[in-house]
Amino acid sequence: MSLRYRQVHLDFHTSEHISEIGGQFEKKQFQEALKMGRVDSVTLFSKCHHGWSYHPTAVNEMHPHLAFDLLEKQLEACEEIGVKAPIYISAGYDEKDAVRHPEWLLRDIDDSTPGTADFVQRAGYHLMCFNSGYLDKLLAEVEEVMQRYHPCGIFLDISAVRPCYCSKCRQDILDRGKDPRDLEAVMEQAEAVYRNYTQKVMQTVHKYDKNCTIFHNGGHIPKGRTDIAGYNTHLELESLPTGGWGYQHFPMSAAYVCSLGMDYLGMTGKFHNAWGEFGGFKHPNALRYETSLNLALGAKCSIGDQLHPSGKMDMSTYELIGKAYREVEAKEPWCEGSRHYSDIGIISEEAVNSNVSDRANRFWGDIGVNGILLEGGYLYSFLDKDSELGHYKLIILPDTIRLDSELQRKISEYIKGGGKVLASGVSGLKEGEERFALDFGADFLGENPYSPDYVLWKGSSEKETGARVMYGQGYCIQCNGGREILRRQNPYFNRDIRHFCSHQHTPNDSSKSYTAGVMTENTAYIGWKIFTDYARMGSVHNKQIVLSVIDMLLAWDKTVQTGLPDRGIVTLTQQEKQARYVLHLLFAHTTIRGEVSLDDISYPMEVIEDIVPLYNIPVCVNVPENIKRIYLAPQMEEISFKKADGMICCLVPEIECHQMVVMEY
């Protein structure tokens, strides 16, 4: 069943200490809000994190201060105006049962409860274990919803693979002859528990309707876990930019999901920061940009809201949402059935290295390469070890991608077929060894003992730059048939209590320099964890180095070239049925205002208020088809173009937030 483009995720987590729940609900007012917001799908609540149902129930308890079937009334209202309504059930949180059934709780190794650690010092929800009697109750709740309401979809929240040390999980590990002190054994148990949960949910849902959609929301679709993605009928990528994610998070998630062949939503929120913020509102331009970004990356849209306990819809919220969704509605014909186009494939650190020992890893290399390519205006996708490589012009191995025998074989075959590879840090080394698994034209000599150190390169000119500091770990190499493209200088000494210089680190010793980057006809290697360095420090020379090496490898063969600034975003999609490409150009000015706390870590809050228009942006596109017509959508305004050196070039007169450039062939 195809997803719709303009969804609202209508949260309704409502305490038992609030009275007259739904007392001001009116069908007409509810419908008017959805119409004002141009909403064509809304997720409605059966059961919330507090554990209460919002309808009569034989297997759970209705909210003690709700006097009627609120869910039924909402569903009736939606059906009358043609709005789809998948139903939400809180899976991982059920605070009512957490208090009544402590034996159903997920436990950490010290017997505390993950998330909110106790019931005394801090308010918050507590995670439930799916390997307990709780699962039977949850499945009964799902079945009841299917029997009573026959929904088009089921959304199960707070659902992910989580290690648990409860008595039942510990015993299961022992029964398999494993040790519950062994994290590998604990994660094996967690995987089995999650798999059992998803299979039983699917059996329960499909017993009543095989076309009903199912999505298990864990906040993130792990790269490389196509099995986890496959537990769902579609995907919803939760990414609230102002909630700690930032505006580069969604492009990174979508750049992997777009290659999986699944229908998916991009989920943001109307809130100033994150979920559960009553009275918080984004600027309309922020939602315009976020929904446009969804479309540009091949996603449909979902905007989070939270219904007031009274059941009355906040009309100002739907006025806000409507400003974005009116634009989405006008753009839908140029998005339906589109395919994401990429020049570059990135083997994801998360996909390769997401084992037990790396569970706390933020995968800085993925973050850094995403930022560099996004800001550089390249077309790219994130890949896993099973992805097909043949149709990419370049494969990037960021920082920590060691090659096992199968990945080595796969990439070697890709290179033999003419493909190009860029590696950095310890990427490209043979798994378990300190030598290159591919021919980079150099020998690997190990870690540079000096840190930070310095890079010299020629950049876009023939004149070598001055020394630039590199904070990421450096690696020593020796040329062996390759062409030197980067050089290294070390500091006079590392900073310590015996000797230091100035406020931060010791300057470079310019009397000696060493090879730090090499290139062959099909490969390039950069001897630093340069993508990690960029993610953590943002030094502009890191980006400049990477982009210059990419352009040398590709011989400047980019499918799309634009005059967008670094905050601009470009994507290219193809609608084969309509015989056209759609170039998406986006630009918004972001500002840091305050900070937001996520998992007890503070992050800067990135917001959008002003949309600064861009004028007369040059665009050149190189596609195999013969382009016959170019126009702006949805304005239907034709623009002139010319052909030069195999490229189709035109001037986009204005970009105000988001402009689609349609190229028919």
XYZ file of C-alpha atoms in Angstrom:
665
model
C 0.000 0.000 0.000
C 1.518 3.312 -1.101
C 2.168 5.934 1.575
C 0.677 9.384 1.279
C 2.749 12.533 1.108
C 1.243 14.712 3.866
C 1.044 12.869 7.169
C 0.766 14.124 10.745
C 1.967 11.975 13.627
C -0.492 12.988 16.339
C 1.127 12.123 19.682
C -1.230 11.746 22.670
C 0.784 10.675 25.723
C -1.573 11.720 28.493
C -1.156 11.325 32.252
C -3.810 9.732 34.444
C -3.555 12.838 36.653
C -5.330 14.968 34.025
C -9.138 14.950 33.943
C -11.782 15.351 31.208
C -9.689 13.662 28.521
C -11.156 14.381 25.086
C -13.843 16.537 26.673
C -13.563 19.210 23.968
C -13.230 16.882 21.000
C -15.541 17.871 18.155
C -15.561 16.010 14.874
C -16.026 19.144 12.787
C -13.204 21.017 14.535
C -10.916 17.971 14.126
C -11.729 17.814 10.411
C -11.279 21.550 9.913
C -7.801 21.332 11.431
C -6.770 18.516 9.084
C -8.190 20.396 6.103
C -6.376 23.575 7.098
C -3.150 21.593 7.344
C -3.707 19.915 3.953
C -3.215 16.613 5.803
C -4.031 13.392 3.939
C -2.893 10.884 6.602
C -2.791 11.076 10.405
C -1.456 8.559 12.941
C -3.973 8.162 15.766
C -3.466 6.687 19.233
C -4.736 3.408 20.584
C -2.296 3.271 23.542
C 0.239 5.814 24.802
C 3.525 5.667 26.738
C 1.621 6.041 30.001
C -0.071 2.737 29.168
C -3.665 3.936 28.714
C -5.956 3.056 25.825
C -8.106 5.749 24.198
C -11.005 3.429 23.447
C -12.947 0.724 25.287
C -10.744 -2.335 25.778
C -11.023 -5.880 27.073
C -7.251 -6.449 27.254
C -5.939 -3.150 28.671
C -7.508 -0.203 30.537
C -9.054 2.886 29.019
C -7.717 6.177 30.335
C -9.526 6.661 33.681
C -10.736 10.139 32.684
C -11.918 9.313 29.166
C -15.682 8.733 28.928
C -16.078 7.658 25.266
C -14.310 5.951 22.354
C -12.047 8.782 21.234
C -10.198 6.674 18.680
C -13.439 5.609 16.981
C -14.639 9.218 16.730
C -11.322 10.311 15.225
C -11.369 7.445 12.720
C -14.918 8.325 11.663
C -13.907 11.947 11.167
C -10.946 10.916 9.001
C -12.957 8.531 6.857
C -15.524 11.215 6.056
C -12.889 13.522 4.560
C -10.706 10.858 2.899
C -7.786 10.996 5.346
C -5.947 7.729 6.016
C -5.391 6.855 9.689
C -2.786 4.307 10.773
C -3.017 3.471 14.492
C -0.293 3.973 17.077
C 0.458 1.552 19.918
C 3.270 2.254 22.360
C 5.307 -0.947 22.455
C 8.530 -0.346 24.384
C 6.977 1.993 26.979
C 3.959 1.242 29.165
C 4.404 3.123 32.434
C 1.244 1.731 34.018
C 2.495 -1.826 33.593
C 6.068 -0.837 34.462
C 4.818 0.054 37.949
C 2.473 -2.925 38.301
C 4.759 -5.546 36.761
C 8.403 -4.832 37.582
C 9.212 -8.365 36.355
C 8.368 -7.149 32.830
C 10.986 -4.372 32.840
C 14.114 -4.265 30.724
C 17.131 -4.389 33.051
C 20.690 -3.170 32.760
C 23.624 -5.202 34.038
C 23.416 -3.468 37.439
C 19.650 -4.189 37.588
C 18.765 -0.545 36.931
C 16.245 0.283 34.209
C 17.648 1.774 30.969
C 16.324 5.182 29.969
C 14.950 6.348 33.285
C 17.171 4.569 35.792
C 14.787 4.403 38.767
C 11.303 5.300 40.019
C 12.332 7.705 42.792
C 14.769 10.409 41.699
C 13.689 11.178 38.154
C 10.394 11.270 36.269
C 10.233 9.399 33.005
C 9.268 6.238 31.166
C 10.795 2.789 31.729
C 11.535 0.284 28.964
C 9.676 -3.025 28.834
C 11.222 -6.383 27.926
C 9.628 -8.229 25.003
C 10.839 -11.505 26.540
C 8.270 -11.355 29.332
C 4.540 -11.603 29.925
C 4.360 -8.054 28.586
C 4.663 -9.342 25.001
C 1.496 -11.439 25.372
C -0.390 -8.381 26.577
C 1.016 -6.202 23.789
C 0.016 -8.739 21.127
C -3.482 -8.871 22.599
C -3.654 -5.063 22.296
C -2.582 -5.252 18.647
C -5.147 -7.966 17.941
C -7.921 -5.980 19.616
C -7.157 -2.944 17.456
C -7.199 -5.085 14.319
C -10.566 -6.635 15.288
C -12.256 -3.407 16.392
C -10.978 -0.820 13.924
C -9.547 -2.600 10.832
C -6.778 0.012 10.419
C -4.783 0.671 7.265
C -1.569 0.581 9.329
C -0.051 -0.180 12.726
C 2.754 1.999 14.162
C 4.585 0.414 17.115
C 6.839 2.824 18.978
C 10.023 2.463 21.066
C 10.844 -0.779 19.321
C 14.482 -1.759 18.821
C 17.098 -4.416 19.570
C 18.048 -3.763 23.207
C 20.319 -5.753 25.543
C 18.498 -6.966 28.665
C 19.677 -8.593 31.891
C 16.279 -9.434 33.378
C 15.959 -12.866 35.007
C 14.231 -14.378 31.953
C 16.841 -13.111 29.489
C 19.694 -14.235 31.746
C 18.168 -17.708 32.028
C 17.677 -17.991 28.266
C 21.362 -17.150 27.749
C 22.373 -19.809 30.294
C 20.057 -22.346 28.678
C 21.957 -21.857 25.405
C 25.193 -22.615 27.213
C 26.345 -18.983 27.048
C 27.493 -16.532 29.727
C 25.282 -13.504 30.543
C 28.462 -11.578 31.407
C 29.501 -11.893 27.749
C 28.145 -8.935 25.791
C 28.148 -10.967 22.566
C 25.826 -13.508 24.199
C 23.612 -10.726 25.573
C 23.289 -9.152 22.109
C 22.547 -12.537 20.544
C 19.689 -12.838 23.032
C 18.506 -9.287 22.269
C 18.416 -10.042 18.536
C 16.414 -13.235 19.111
C 13.921 -11.457 21.379
C 13.385 -8.633 18.882
C 13.017 -11.019 15.954
C 10.420 -13.055 17.856
C 8.510 -9.873 18.749
C 8.382 -8.595 15.137
C 7.363 -11.984 13.757
C 4.518 -12.346 16.252
C 3.307 -8.814 15.539
C 3.276 -9.571 11.804
C 1.380 -12.829 12.357
C -1.171 -11.031 14.520
C -1.727 -8.187 12.058
C -1.779 -10.332 8.928
C -4.294 -12.708 10.464
C -6.811 -9.904 9.894
C -5.366 -7.890 6.984
C -2.329 -8.771 4.875
C -2.345 -5.267 3.341
C -2.108 -3.455 6.681
C 1.198 -1.590 6.971
C 3.486 -2.233 9.945
C 6.282 -0.015 11.214
C 8.430 -0.543 14.316
C 9.934 2.789 15.348
C 13.309 2.668 17.060
C 14.380 6.202 16.122
C 16.998 5.050 13.594
C 17.319 2.621 10.680
C 20.771 1.043 11.230
C 22.903 1.010 8.079
C 23.639 -2.548 7.059
C 20.671 -4.009 8.936
C 18.435 -4.814 5.993
C 16.940 -7.563 8.148
C 15.676 -4.986 10.644
C 14.401 -2.773 7.826
C 12.644 -5.839 6.417
C 10.592 -6.313 9.580
C 8.625 -3.287 8.336
C 6.372 -2.775 5.332
C 7.744 0.760 4.920
C 10.108 3.072 6.832
C 9.624 6.293 8.779
C 12.875 8.186 9.355
C 12.547 10.103 12.609
C 14.751 13.184 12.388
C 13.838 16.326 14.319
C 16.571 18.813 13.345
C 15.982 21.047 16.380
C 15.747 18.052 18.749
C 19.489 17.366 18.681
C 19.699 15.766 15.235
C 20.647 18.859 13.194
C 19.899 19.498 9.529
C 22.492 17.063 8.138
C 21.022 14.033 9.947
C 18.075 13.345 7.661
C 20.128 13.511 4.430
C 22.515 10.926 5.929
C 19.671 8.549 6.890
C 17.875 8.990 3.580
C 21.079 8.462 1.589
C 21.103 4.860 2.848
C 17.372 4.124 2.844
C 16.913 5.411 -0.712
C 18.898 2.396 -1.975
C 16.699 -0.212 -0.220
C 13.715 0.026 -2.571
C 11.216 0.716 0.238
C 8.568 3.424 0.500
C 9.537 5.829 3.283
C 8.551 8.955 5.197
C 10.744 11.662 6.631
C 9.457 12.482 10.114
C 10.073 15.913 11.601
C 7.986 17.900 14.090
C 6.160 21.200 14.379
C 7.869 21.768 17.746
C 10.588 24.320 18.426
C 12.711 21.535 19.893
C 11.393 17.962 20.247
C 8.505 15.653 21.142
C 6.195 16.579 23.988
C 6.821 20.339 23.749
C 3.403 21.869 24.317
C 3.270 25.455 23.096
C 6.439 25.150 21.017
C 6.362 26.147 17.340
C 8.840 26.207 14.481
C 8.947 29.111 12.108
C 6.861 28.242 8.996
C 10.001 28.517 6.847
C 11.605 25.698 8.829
C 8.754 23.307 8.020
C 8.756 24.451 4.404
C 12.444 23.585 4.175
C 12.185 20.272 6.054
C 9.303 18.963 3.943
C 11.062 20.105 0.772
C 14.174 18.233 1.914
C 12.037 15.105 2.290
C 10.822 15.403 -1.287
C 14.309 16.078 -2.614
C 15.573 12.886 -0.980
C 12.753 10.689 -2.260
C 10.725 10.625 0.960
C 7.148 11.458 1.767
C 6.422 13.751 4.715
C 5.332 13.299 8.321
C 5.090 16.166 10.817
C 4.814 15.448 14.525
C 2.182 17.187 16.651
C 0.785 16.447 20.121
C -2.926 16.610 20.817
C -3.960 18.530 23.933
C -5.572 16.314 26.638
C -8.867 18.104 25.961
C -8.962 16.567 22.472
C -9.200 19.979 20.844
C -6.913 20.542 17.878
C -4.675 23.633 17.966
C -5.675 25.504 14.811
C -2.508 27.595 14.797
C -0.533 24.347 14.512
C -2.470 23.340 11.410
C -2.185 26.795 9.926
C 1.589 26.330 10.338
C 1.574 22.817 8.865
C -0.650 23.939 6.009
C 1.921 26.481 4.851
C 4.335 23.619 4.198
C 1.843 21.024 3.004
C 0.204 23.277 0.420
C 3.596 23.435 -1.286
C 4.103 19.669 -0.933
C 0.695 19.036 -2.500
C 1.607 21.142 -5.513
C 4.938 19.303 -5.955
C 3.720 15.708 -5.594
C 3.339 14.962 -9.350
C 7.110 15.478 -9.821
C 7.984 13.213 -6.885
C 5.729 10.164 -7.248
C 7.587 7.050 -8.375
C 10.945 8.819 -8.563
C 14.340 7.121 -8.276
C 17.290 8.685 -6.450
C 20.367 9.209 -8.649
C 23.919 8.926 -7.261
C 27.480 9.227 -8.595
C 29.226 8.177 -5.382
C 28.654 5.217 -3.085
C 29.920 5.355 0.511
C 30.564 2.087 2.329
C 29.140 3.030 5.716
C 31.207 2.729 8.892
C 28.028 1.834 10.749
C 27.237 -0.952 8.280
C 30.715 -2.488 8.527
C 31.696 -1.785 12.136
C 28.415 -1.891 14.066
C 29.386 -4.846 16.237
C 29.081 -5.196 19.995
C 32.351 -3.466 20.802
C 31.355 -0.434 18.716
C 27.871 0.114 20.166
C 28.868 3.479 21.664
C 30.523 4.629 18.411
C 28.964 7.664 16.758
C 30.565 6.676 13.433
C 32.259 10.015 12.956
C 33.585 9.009 9.529
C 30.022 8.594 8.221
C 29.080 11.980 9.669
C 32.120 13.659 8.140
C 31.808 12.219 4.641
C 28.094 13.032 4.633
C 28.838 16.654 5.518
C 31.582 17.045 2.925
C 29.598 15.564 0.029
C 26.374 17.338 1.008
C 28.141 20.701 1.207
C 30.134 19.956 -1.940
C 26.989 19.363 -4.013
C 27.720 15.727 -4.890
C 25.138 13.015 -5.578
C 25.759 10.108 -3.199
C 24.306 7.123 -1.369
C 25.396 5.208 1.717
C 25.928 1.492 1.126
C 26.399 -1.667 3.147
C 28.530 -4.747 2.474
C 25.795 -6.352 0.345
C 25.110 -3.335 -1.881
C 25.763 -3.479 -5.610
C 28.682 -1.228 -6.576
C 28.756 -1.359 -10.374
C 26.705 1.739 -11.226
C 28.684 4.144 -9.016
C 31.517 6.202 -10.463
C 33.370 6.266 -7.133
C 33.316 4.268 -3.904
C 34.492 5.964 -0.688
C 35.796 3.976 2.292
C 35.726 6.505 5.167
C 38.400 6.160 7.892
C 37.713 2.732 9.446
C 36.582 0.323 6.687
C 38.934 -2.666 6.945
C 38.288 -5.262 4.267
C 37.410 -8.884 4.950
C 38.016 -11.355 2.123
C 34.544 -10.917 0.612
C 34.580 -7.109 0.650
C 38.136 -7.163 -0.706
C 37.026 -9.411 -3.584
C 33.990 -7.255 -4.290
C 35.889 -3.965 -4.395
C 38.753 -5.491 -6.399
C 36.247 -6.629 -9.046
C 34.740 -3.142 -9.038
C 38.172 -1.602 -9.658
C 38.901 -4.086 -12.467
C 35.696 -2.904 -14.110
C 36.989 0.667 -14.130
C 35.574 1.865 -10.807
C 37.407 4.367 -8.610
C 38.058 4.043 -4.854
C 39.006 6.640 -2.239
C 40.112 5.445 1.228
C 41.358 7.200 4.340
C 42.735 6.297 7.766
C 42.768 2.517 8.234
C 40.250 1.975 5.442
C 41.486 -0.347 2.734
C 43.613 -2.364 5.154
C 43.139 -6.126 5.213
C 41.039 -7.168 8.190
C 43.274 -8.230 11.080
C 46.466 -7.091 9.328
C 48.451 -3.878 8.977
C 48.771 -3.903 5.190
C 46.661 -2.639 2.326
C 44.219 -5.118 0.789
C 44.057 -3.003 -2.405
C 46.710 -1.412 -4.597
C 46.933 2.207 -3.497
C 50.464 2.645 -4.860
C 51.903 2.747 -1.338
C 52.895 0.583 1.623
C 51.202 1.093 4.980
C 53.622 1.779 7.864
C 51.251 2.280 10.801
C 50.103 5.125 13.048
C 51.991 8.388 13.068
C 53.241 8.796 16.677
C 52.917 12.582 16.375
C 49.510 14.176 16.914
C 48.304 16.582 15.777
C 50.429 16.802 12.650
C 50.280 18.882 9.452
C 49.310 18.488 5.793
C 50.640 20.215 2.678
C 48.891 19.972 -0.693
C 48.568 21.903 -3.909
C 44.811 22.336 -3.888
C 43.287 23.793 -7.033
C 46.497 25.607 -7.987
C 49.986 24.297 -8.698
C 51.358 26.154 -5.691
C 51.618 24.096 -2.505
C 49.723 25.414 0.498
C 51.280 26.225 3.819
C 51.071 23.609 6.589
C 47.514 22.980 7.848
C 46.897 21.264 11.160
C 45.304 17.786 11.150
C 43.652 16.768 14.424
C 42.532 13.319 13.254
C 44.883 10.373 13.693
C 47.520 10.264 10.977
C 49.035 7.166 9.326
C 52.457 6.752 7.763
C 52.900 5.390 4.243
C 55.687 4.933 1.732
C 55.176 5.427 -1.997
C 55.303 2.226 -4.017
C 54.304 3.110 -7.563
C 51.680 5.713 -6.716
C 51.691 9.447 -7.357
C 52.192 11.607 -4.272
C 49.306 14.035 -3.751
C 49.709 15.031 -0.071
C 52.670 15.551 2.209
C 52.959 15.481 6.006
C 55.026 17.512 8.436
C 55.301 16.563 12.087
C 55.482 18.922 15.058
C 58.841 19.362 16.775
C 57.458 17.231 19.601
C 54.159 16.118 21.126
C 52.816 18.307 23.900
C 53.331 16.877 27.401
C 54.570 17.948 30.843
C 58.224 17.700 29.763
C 57.935 20.033 26.796
C 55.173 22.101 25.278
C 54.814 25.160 23.110
C 52.207 27.928 23.132
C 48.541 27.467 24.068
C 47.552 24.338 22.133
C 49.995 22.252 20.127
C 53.538 22.423 18.865
C 54.120 24.028 15.440
C 55.290 22.069 12.398
C 58.931 21.220 11.817
C 59.245 22.431 8.216
C 62.710 20.924 7.728
C 61.296 17.444 7.028
C 58.230 16.211 5.178
C 56.813 12.808 4.279
C 54.344 11.261 1.849
C 50.806 11.360 3.277
C 48.529 10.806 0.274
C 48.873 8.830 -2.953
C 46.920 8.181 -6.120
C 46.907 5.587 -8.881
C 44.728 5.504 -11.984
C 41.814 4.019 -10.047
C 42.549 4.613 -6.360
C 43.494 7.301 -3.877
C 44.498 7.100 -0.219
C 44.559 9.922 2.361
C 46.729 9.151 5.390
C 44.470 10.608 8.061
C 41.071 9.927 9.557
C 40.115 12.994 7.599
C 36.341 12.466 7.672
C 36.348 12.044 11.454
C 38.473 15.185 11.683
C 35.944 17.132 9.615
C 32.967 15.844 11.627
C 34.564 16.843 14.924
C 36.487 20.001 13.993
C 35.028 21.252 10.700
C 38.341 22.568 9.336
C 37.723 23.845 5.833
C 40.995 22.436 4.489
C 39.798 18.899 5.278
C 36.854 19.445 2.966
C 38.996 21.110 0.321
C 41.433 18.187 0.295
C 38.714 15.557 -0.029
C 36.860 17.414 -2.782
C 40.046 18.008 -4.785
C 40.988 14.312 -4.538
C 37.469 13.254 -5.604
C 37.590 15.580 -8.585
C 41.011 14.235 -9.616
C 39.758 10.647 -9.367
C 36.604 11.390 -11.338
C 38.406 13.684 -13.768
C 35.776 16.270 -12.714
C 33.062 14.012 -14.140
C 30.074 15.103 -12.011
C 26.528 14.430 -13.163
C 25.437 17.750 -11.673
C 27.358 20.986 -11.197
C 25.746 24.043 -9.623
C 26.624 27.450 -8.251
C 24.975 26.732 -4.887
C 26.753 27.854 -1.692
C 27.854 25.270 0.878
C 24.496 25.358 2.712
C 22.724 24.572 -0.523
C 21.579 21.038 -1.275
C 21.247 19.402 -4.674
C 19.685 16.046 -5.523
C 18.669 14.442 -8.793
C 15.746 12.056 -9.227
C 14.397 10.288 -12.280
C 10.775 9.537 -13.161
C 11.148 6.913 -15.859
C 7.423 6.629 -16.637
C 7.236 10.363 -17.314
C 10.600 10.360 -19.155
C 12.090 13.127 -17.074
C 14.711 14.039 -14.500
C 13.921 16.360 -11.615
C 16.735 18.416 -10.150
C 16.010 19.592 -6.590
C 17.794 22.748 -5.406
C 17.401 23.843 -1.765
C 18.807 26.640 0.323
C 18.028 27.983 3.777
C 19.981 30.014 6.278
C 20.438 28.104 9.546
C 21.248 29.669 12.910
C 22.406 28.201 16.232
C 20.140 29.337 19.080
C 20.552 27.780 22.490
C 20.954 24.069 23.028
C 18.871 20.942 23.492
C 19.562 17.973 25.760
C 19.415 14.488 24.218
C 20.354 11.428 26.315
C 21.889 13.781 28.892
C 24.174 15.326 26.253
C 23.707 18.941 25.187
C 23.721 19.759 21.483
C 23.492 23.152 19.772
C 19.995 23.849 18.493
C 20.043 24.566 14.764
C 16.993 26.527 13.606
C 15.648 28.087 10.419
C 13.771 31.367 10.386
C 14.709 33.422 7.352
C 14.640 32.045 3.837
C 17.198 33.993 1.831
C 16.458 33.696 -1.906
C 19.237 32.967 -4.378
C 19.198 34.385 -7.882
C 20.592 33.292 -11.260
C 22.144 30.031 -10.105
C 24.033 28.244 -12.900
C 23.296 24.537 -13.305
C 24.902 21.958 -15.593
C 23.705 18.358 -15.889
C 25.253 15.414 -17.718
C 22.723 12.637 -18.406
C 22.683 10.095 -21.285
C 19.236 11.025 -22.581
C 18.567 13.817 -25.083
C 16.975 16.628 -23.058
C 14.208 18.315 -25.062
C 12.620 20.688 -22.561
C 13.448 22.262 -19.182
C 10.936 23.985 -16.939
C 10.495 24.992 -13.304
C 7.955 23.080 -11.215
C 5.383 23.580 -9.944
C 5.373 27.001 -11.644
C 5.395 25.415 -15.158
C 7.761 28.159 -16.315
C 10.016 27.113 -19.188
C 13.668 28.150 -19.122
C 16.201 28.176 -21.924
C 19.214 25.878 -21.953
C 22.260 25.113 -24.054
C 24.479 22.113 -24.679
C 28.212 22.426 -24.098
C 30.865 19.688 -23.758
C 28.202 17.040 -23.261
C 26.506 19.037 -20.489
C 23.047 20.609 -20.449
C 23.421 24.055 -18.882
C 20.839 26.581 -17.751
C 20.363 29.468 -15.357
C 17.811 29.029 -12.565
C 16.370 32.537 -12.069
C 15.458 32.141 -8.375
C 15.613 29.585 -5.558
C 13.295 30.483 -2.698
C 13.707 27.591 -0.246
C 13.195 24.824 -2.842
C 13.113 24.805 -6.591
C 12.490 21.803 -8.830
C 14.032 21.925 -12.311
C 12.358 19.408 -14.620
C 14.278 18.038 -17.615
C 12.168 16.069 -20.107
C 13.748 13.711 -22.607
